Amino acid sequence: MAILSDVATEALIPLAAAVGIAFAVAQWVLVSRVKLAPSSGRDKDVLVDSLIEEEEGLNDHDVVVRCAEIQCAIAEGATSFLFTEYRYVGGFMCVFAAVIFVFLGSVDGFSTQSRPCAYSEGKQCKPALFNAVFSTVSFLLGAATSVVSGFLGMKVATYANARTTLEARKGVGKAFVTAFRSGAVMGFLLASSGLLVLYVAINLFQLYYGDDWEGLFESITGYGLGGSSMALFGRVGGGIYTKAADVGADLVGKVERNIPEDDPRNPAVIADNVGDNVGDIAGMGSDLFGSYAESSCAALVVASISSFGVNHDFTGMCYPLLVSSVGIVVCLVTTLFATDFFEIKDVKQIEPALKKQLIISTALMTAGIALITWLALPAKFTIFNFGEQKEVTNWGLFLCVAIGLWAGLIIGYVTEYYTSNAYSPVQDVADACRTGAATNVIFGLALGYKSVIIPIFAIAVGIYVSFTVAAMYGIAVAALGMLSTIATGLSIDAYGPISDNAGGIAEMAGMSHRIRERTDALDAAGNTTAAIGKGFAIGSAALVSLALFGAFVSRAGVKVVDVLSPKVIIGLVSGAMLPYWFSAMTMKSVGRAALEMVEEVRRQFATIPGLMEGTGKPDYARCVKISTDASIRQMVPPGALVMLTPLVVGTLLGVHTLAGVLAGALVSGVQVAISASNTGGAWDNAKKYIEAGASEHARSLGPKGSDCHKAAVIGDTIGDPLKDTSGPSLNILIKLMAVESLVFAPFFAAHGGILFKLF
């Protein structure tokens, strides 16, 4: 028997979620103390002295007013885009919810009679019709949670960007704390709300299902499907938006007109800053929420047909949720190390402080996992393993979670090595700019391909050890281990776009060069940590999709996936092709949208009198509209490809071919995703390495506007859709197809393979 009682479990999970939400609110209150309004009254001179210590004659009132105006424009653009996106995607979700109900309800001909359980012989489970109802509800619940998480993250980011700019006048330490606390609001809100909604849904569903835990947790998988479906459109739509604006702003502004980044004369500059929020904040938030929901659902489905579910051991059943609960508390303590325990006094301390967050959270989480494993699990139990029950020990399961956690850290540090300009790989890419853009591109592609090696080995070792110890449940909890510090990971990830926006606002508000140097230092550290976040997302997606794949083949009644079978091999080669098809669609979508943006920016420079001289005002709203319209229009085909593939393959070709498609997409997609993300990140930081000129080597390649710098800008522009659209979206492709296949597995098992039945 476990030490932790069921009553204690029922209290601990919602309590941890409530603590996380309260901490997020507390961080928001601290950020809100930075006033985005001009100082007034008797104490104005005192406030000006404390805020503008190095502004060299710039009037305080004018600076704050300009910052407020710019922040308002960015917030309005981001809100407008998300509302437009959610309106279109909301309609699609309602239609897809109806598809779920019809497909799953038709498994037993919409019968309201109890049916034999799929795994427990001799027992009766709830009717398939009600499974369809609850799966549909959990799908909509997951989609709604994903939307709210992404939207709140975006609102917090646009609230904090100008405040970070103003705090940069006090010093880099104050600006860092403001940006990081703002990121923590998003990180803890998302982690806590995701856990709380899932836990509440399980308890509400149990009122109907009672002892039928097999049906209960099968219907809960819709939660992960809803979260990832929204994440797909958020990632693709947001990625197209941000990169269309970024490419347009860079190609015309930097290369053709030779003006600085975020120069207020550039018509695409507001759209560029809006894109950071809708792509890197709302998109990444929805993405990691989807991974968390799916890994939890995969673990719960396997546990429900293991001894935890058979014996109705509620505490053992909730082990994945308890791991996430401990993760929230661990991340809370970790955050205090960055915001309260240590103070950033120099720009060189920023990146080490962020990297320490990863190390501290991983070390503390290892101890936390050991504690909750000892308290929540019996010494021995059995796990379902493709028709058999495998005996597992509690410390064996601890090893599975811990290996996922540490594999995530390894992937993060390898990603940092290949994308940070502090190390030789990126410096070599920057040096290749001496001979032009072509050699820069060649070196960058080679770097991306090479960066795949160690992460794949780390994932492979994690898979082998986890599966050997605890079968597919081991892989599911390993994925959960990688995501257990999601609050810290998201805090670090959201910090990057907030700092990027802060730098843009400083440039547009006309602040001094010294303030811009501080925001640039914050942004440079954020670029590297963003790449680390993408590495975590891709690594966890690989483990999550494999766990979901295992749950799918079990639920669909597939005993063996035989790669020599023609039904499987056609699926395998087709699935391996899908990431390339998807990448082609997203890359071309960015290219089309960027083409419209480039033409508009050129038109404004050519037709608006005094724009280059700074006396004319650009039409920012027009560029925002172009990005919004293009991204909404272009996100539909890639989204439809991912959402329809499992339905079409499973219905027409059957479960064996669909198993091949999922395996092929997983194997191929992970490699392409890591390569694309790291190539793009390396090109971006090679450009920043030349611009910063922090070393003798970097100064020999610069300054801004030199031929080397222009070659680096071209590489960065090519890499933008790779690292912010195609690469990050691929991890959603592999896990979304897997969870969708699991949700529809009962229908595919009963009615799939129509073509093979006919011929």
Coordinates of N, CA, C and O in Angstrom, one line a residue, residues 93 96-97 100-101 104 131-146 197-198 201 205 209 215-230 289-290 293-294 296-298 300-301 548 643 736 738-744:
M93 N -13.2 23.9 -34.6 CA -13.2 23.1 -33.5 C -14.6 22.5 -33.2 O -14.8 21.4 -32.9
F96 N -15.2 19.8 -35.8 CA -14.4 18.6 -35.4 C -15.0 17.9 -34.2 O -14.9 16.7 -34.1
A97 N -15.5 18.7 -33.3 CA -16.2 18.1 -32.1 C -17.3 17.2 -32.6 O -17.6 16.1 -32.0
I100 N -16.0 14.0 -33.9 CA -15.6 13.1 -32.8 C -16.9 12.3 -32.3 O -16.9 11.1 -32.2
F101 N -17.9 13.1 -32.1 CA -19.2 12.5 -31.6 C -19.7 11.4 -32.6 O -20.1 10.3 -32.2
L104 N -17.2 8.2 -32.9 CA -17.1 7.4 -31.7 C -18.5 6.8 -31.4 O -18.6 5.7 -30.9
N131 N -19.3 7.4 -24.2 CA -17.9 7.7 -24.4 C -17.7 8.8 -25.5 O -16.8 9.7 -25.3
A132 N -18.5 8.8 -26.5 CA -18.4 9.8 -27.6 C -18.8 11.2 -27.0 O -18.1 12.2 -27.3
V133 N -19.8 11.2 -26.2 CA -20.2 12.5 -25.6 C -19.1 13.1 -24.7 O -18.7 14.2 -24.8
F134 N -18.6 12.2 -23.8 CA -17.5 12.7 -22.9 C -16.2 13.0 -23.6 O -15.5 13.9 -23.2
S135 N -15.9 12.3 -24.6 CA -14.7 12.6 -25.4 C -14.8 13.9 -26.1 O -13.9 14.7 -26.2
T136 N -16.0 14.2 -26.6 CA -16.3 15.5 -27.2 C -16.2 16.6 -26.2 O -15.6 17.7 -26.5
V137 N -16.7 16.4 -25.1 CA -16.7 17.5 -24.0 C -15.2 17.7 -23.6 O -14.8 18.9 -23.5
S138 N -14.4 16.6 -23.4 CA -13.1 16.8 -23.0 C -12.2 17.5 -24.1 O -11.3 18.3 -23.8
F139 N -12.6 17.2 -25.4 CA -11.9 17.8 -26.5 C -12.1 19.3 -26.4 O -11.2 20.1 -26.6
L140 N -13.4 19.8 -26.3 CA -13.7 21.2 -26.2 C -13.1 21.8 -25.0 O -12.6 23.0 -25.0
L141 N -13.0 21.1 -23.9 CA -12.4 21.6 -22.6 C -10.9 21.8 -22.8 O -10.3 22.9 -22.4
G142 N -10.2 20.9 -23.5 CA -8.8 21.0 -23.8 C -8.5 22.2 -24.7 O -7.6 23.0 -24.5
A143 N -9.4 22.4 -25.7 CA -9.2 23.5 -26.7 C -9.4 24.8 -26.0 O -8.7 25.8 -26.2
A144 N -10.4 24.9 -25.1 CA -10.7 26.1 -24.4 C -9.6 26.5 -23.4 O -9.2 27.6 -23.3
T145 N -9.0 25.5 -22.7 CA -7.9 25.7 -21.8 C -6.7 26.2 -22.6 O -6.0 27.1 -22.1
S146 N -6.4 25.6 -23.7 CA -5.3 26.0 -24.6 C -5.5 27.5 -25.0 O -4.5 28.3 -25.0
V197 N -7.7 22.0 -14.4 CA -8.8 21.6 -15.3 C -8.9 20.1 -15.6 O -10.0 19.5 -15.6
L198 N -7.7 19.5 -15.8 CA -7.7 18.1 -16.0 C -8.2 17.3 -14.8 O -9.0 16.4 -14.9
A201 N -11.9 17.8 -14.4 CA -12.6 17.0 -15.4 C -12.7 15.5 -15.1 O -13.8 14.9 -15.2
F205 N -16.2 13.6 -14.5 CA -16.6 12.5 -15.4 C -16.8 11.2 -14.6 O -17.6 10.4 -14.9
Y209 N -19.1 7.7 -14.7 CA -18.4 6.5 -15.0 C -18.3 5.5 -13.8 O -18.3 4.3 -14.0
G215 N -13.2 3.3 -19.4 CA -14.0 4.2 -20.2 C -13.7 5.7 -19.8 O -13.6 6.6 -20.7
L216 N -13.5 5.9 -18.5 CA -13.3 7.3 -18.0 C -12.0 7.9 -18.6 O -12.1 9.0 -19.2
F217 N -10.9 7.2 -18.5 CA -9.7 7.7 -19.0 C -9.5 7.6 -20.5 O -8.7 8.4 -21.1
E218 N -10.3 6.7 -21.1 CA -10.3 6.8 -22.6 C -10.9 8.0 -23.1 O -10.5 8.7 -24.0
S219 N -12.0 8.5 -22.4 CA -12.7 9.7 -22.8 C -11.9 10.9 -22.5 O -12.0 11.9 -23.2
I220 N -11.1 10.9 -21.5 CA -10.2 12.0 -21.1 C -9.2 12.3 -22.1 O -8.7 13.5 -22.2
T221 N -8.8 11.4 -23.0 CA -7.8 11.6 -24.0 C -8.2 12.8 -24.9 O -7.3 13.4 -25.6
G222 N -9.5 13.0 -25.0 CA -9.9 14.2 -25.8 C -9.4 15.5 -25.4 O -9.2 16.4 -26.1
Y223 N -9.1 15.6 -24.1 CA -8.5 16.8 -23.5 C -7.1 17.1 -24.2 O -6.9 18.3 -24.6
G224 N -6.3 16.1 -24.3 CA -5.0 16.3 -25.0 C -5.2 16.6 -26.5 O -4.5 17.5 -27.0
L225 N -6.2 16.0 -27.1 CA -6.5 16.3 -28.5 C -6.9 17.8 -28.7 O -6.4 18.4 -29.6
G226 N -7.8 18.2 -27.8 CA -8.2 19.6 -27.9 C -7.1 20.6 -27.7 O -7.0 21.6 -28.5
G227 N -6.2 20.3 -26.7 CA -5.1 21.2 -26.5 C -4.1 21.3 -27.6 O -3.7 22.4 -28.1
S228 N -3.8 20.2 -28.2 CA -2.9 20.1 -29.3 C -3.5 20.7 -30.6 O -2.7 21.2 -31.5
S229 N -4.8 20.5 -30.8 CA -5.4 21.0 -32.0 C -5.3 22.5 -32.1 O -4.9 23.2 -33.1
M230 N -5.6 23.2 -30.9 CA -5.5 24.6 -30.8 C -4.0 25.0 -31.0 O -3.7 26.1 -31.6
F289 N 1.4 23.4 -23.4 CA 0.2 22.9 -22.8 C -0.3 21.6 -23.4 O -0.7 20.7 -22.7
G290 N -0.3 21.6 -24.8 CA -0.7 20.4 -25.5 C 0.2 19.2 -25.1 O -0.3 18.1 -24.9
A293 N -0.7 18.0 -21.6 CA -2.0 17.4 -21.5 C -1.9 16.0 -22.1 O -2.5 15.0 -21.6
E294 N -1.2 15.9 -23.3 CA -1.1 14.6 -23.9 C -0.3 13.6 -23.1 O -0.6 12.4 -23.1
S296 N 0.1 13.5 -19.9 CA -0.7 13.1 -18.8 C -1.8 12.1 -19.2 O -2.0 11.1 -18.6
C297 N -2.5 12.4 -20.4 CA -3.5 11.5 -20.9 C -3.0 10.1 -21.2 O -3.6 9.1 -20.9
A298 N -1.8 10.1 -21.9 CA -1.2 8.8 -22.3 C -0.9 8.0 -21.0 O -1.2 6.8 -21.0
L300 N -2.3 8.2 -18.1 CA -3.5 7.8 -17.4 C -4.2 6.7 -18.1 O -4.8 5.8 -17.5
V301 N -4.2 6.7 -19.5 CA -4.9 5.6 -20.2 C -4.2 4.3 -20.0 O -4.9 3.3 -19.7
L548 N 1.8 7.7 -26.8 CA 0.4 7.7 -27.4 C 0.3 6.6 -28.5 O -0.7 6.0 -28.7
M643 N -4.7 17.3 -39.3 CA -6.0 16.9 -38.7 C -6.7 15.8 -39.5 O -7.3 14.9 -38.9
L736 N 0.1 15.3 -32.3 CA -1.3 15.5 -32.6 C -1.9 14.3 -33.4 O -3.0 13.9 -33.1
A738 N -0.8 11.4 -33.3 CA -0.8 10.2 -32.4 C -2.0 10.3 -31.5 O -2.7 9.3 -31.3
V739 N -2.3 11.4 -30.9 CA -3.4 11.5 -29.9 C -4.7 11.4 -30.6 O -5.7 10.9 -30.1
E740 N -4.8 12.0 -31.8 CA -6.0 11.9 -32.6 C -6.3 10.4 -33.0 O -7.5 10.0 -32.9
S741 N -5.3 9.7 -33.3 CA -5.4 8.3 -33.6 C -5.9 7.5 -32.4 O -6.8 6.6 -32.5
L742 N -5.4 7.8 -31.2 CA -5.9 7.2 -30.0 C -7.3 7.5 -29.7 O -8.1 6.6 -29.3
V743 N -7.7 8.7 -29.9 CA -9.1 9.1 -29.6 C -10.1 8.3 -30.5 O -11.1 7.8 -30.1
F744 N -9.7 8.2 -31.8 CA -10.6 7.6 -32.8 C -10.3 6.0 -32.9 O -10.9 5.4 -33.8

